Coordinates of C-alpha atoms in Angstrom, one line a residue:
M1 CA -9.6 1.7 4.2
I2 CA -11.5 1.1 1.0
E3 CA -12.6 -2.3 -0.3
I4 CA -11.3 -3.2 -3.7
N5 CA -12.4 -5.9 -6.1
P6 CA -10.0 -8.3 -8.0
K7 CA -9.9 -6.1 -11.1
Q8 CA -9.0 -3.0 -9.0
R9 CA -6.4 -5.1 -7.1
K10 CA -4.8 -6.2 -10.4
F11 CA -4.7 -2.6 -11.7
L12 CA -3.0 -1.4 -8.5
E13 CA -0.5 -4.3 -8.6
K14 CA 0.4 -3.4 -12.2
S15 CA 0.7 0.3 -11.3
A16 CA 3.0 -0.6 -8.4
H17 CA 5.2 -2.9 -10.5
D18 CA 7.9 -0.3 -11.3
L19 CA 7.9 1.3 -7.9
N20 CA 10.8 0.8 -5.5
P21 CA 10.1 0.0 -1.8
L22 CA 10.1 3.3 0.1
V23 CA 10.2 1.7 3.6
Q24 CA 12.1 -1.3 4.9
I25 CA 11.1 -3.3 7.9
G26 CA 14.3 -4.5 9.7
G27 CA 15.4 -5.9 13.0
A28 CA 13.5 -3.4 15.1
G29 CA 10.2 -4.5 13.6
V30 CA 7.4 -2.2 12.9
T31 CA 8.0 0.9 14.9
E32 CA 5.7 4.0 15.5
N33 CA 8.1 6.1 13.4
Q34 CA 7.9 3.6 10.5
V35 CA 4.1 3.7 10.7
A36 CA 4.2 7.5 10.7
Q37 CA 6.5 7.4 7.7
I38 CA 4.3 5.0 5.8
D39 CA 1.3 7.2 6.6
R40 CA 3.1 10.3 5.3
L41 CA 4.3 8.5 2.2
L42 CA 0.8 7.3 1.4
G43 CA -0.4 10.9 1.6
E44 CA 2.3 11.9 -0.9
H45 CA 2.2 8.9 -3.3
E46 CA -1.1 7.0 -2.7
L47 CA 0.5 3.7 -3.8
I48 CA 3.7 2.5 -2.1
K49 CA 5.7 -0.6 -1.4
V50 CA 7.1 -1.7 1.9
K51 CA 9.9 -4.4 2.0
F52 CA 10.3 -6.9 4.9
N53 CA 14.0 -7.6 5.4
E54 CA 13.3 -9.3 8.7
F55 CA 10.1 -10.8 10.4
K56 CA 9.4 -12.7 7.2
E57 CA 7.4 -15.3 9.1
E58 CA 5.1 -12.6 10.6
K59 CA 4.9 -10.5 7.5
R60 CA 1.2 -11.2 6.8
D61 CA 0.2 -10.2 10.3
L62 CA 2.5 -7.2 10.3
A63 CA 1.1 -6.1 6.9
S64 CA -2.5 -6.2 8.2
Q65 CA -1.4 -4.2 11.3
I66 CA 0.3 -1.6 9.1
S67 CA -2.7 -1.3 6.9
Q68 CA -5.0 -0.8 9.8
N69 CA -2.8 1.7 11.5
T70 CA -2.4 3.8 8.4
D71 CA -6.1 3.4 7.3
S72 CA -4.8 2.1 3.9
T73 CA -5.9 -0.8 1.7
F74 CA -3.8 -3.9 1.7
V75 CA -3.3 -4.5 -2.0
R76 CA -1.0 -7.5 -2.0
L77 CA 1.9 -9.2 -0.4
I78 CA 4.3 -10.5 -3.1
G79 CA 7.2 -12.3 -1.6
N80 CA 8.6 -10.0 1.0
V81 CA 7.1 -6.8 -0.5
L82 CA 3.8 -5.3 0.7
I83 CA 1.8 -3.0 -1.6
L84 CA -0.5 -0.4 0.1
Y85 CA -2.9 2.1 -1.4
R86 CA -4.8 5.0 0.1
P87 CA -6.4 7.7 -2.0
A88 CA -5.1 11.3 -1.6
K89 CA -7.1 13.5 0.7
E90 CA -7.5 16.2 -2.0
E91 CA -9.6 15.0 -4.9
K92 CA -7.5 16.9 -7.4
D93 CA -4.4 14.8 -6.3
R94 CA -5.9 11.4 -6.8
R95 CA -4.1 9.7 -9.6
F96 CA -5.9 6.3 -9.6
E97 CA -9.5 7.1 -8.6
E98 CA -10.9 7.5 -12.2
K99 CA -9.5 4.1 -13.3
L100 CA -10.5 2.4 -10.1
S101 CA -14.1 3.7 -10.3
K102 CA -14.4 2.4 -13.9
L103 CA -13.1 -1.1 -12.7
A104 CA -15.6 -1.1 -9.8
K105 CA -18.5 -1.8 -12.2

């Protein structure tokens, strides 16, 4: 998990604006399969959205748990939608790194 400053967070939020949620948390809660799916999707996309259809009262705790279990950065929880970011393993596949490093200053 990387630490991001407010400028970087805003950039990632803006980048995620047009994305559709790729995972939905339903009545079964956060399962191991969902965590594995989120982990895989982060590896493919770097920036994803997760929608909470259930467990809306516990969504902040569940969002932190998901972030820790996938070693990703909790960008923001907007309504019932969680935005997560994790840089790609291969440097050549990183789409956001250059802009995030400029905003780190």
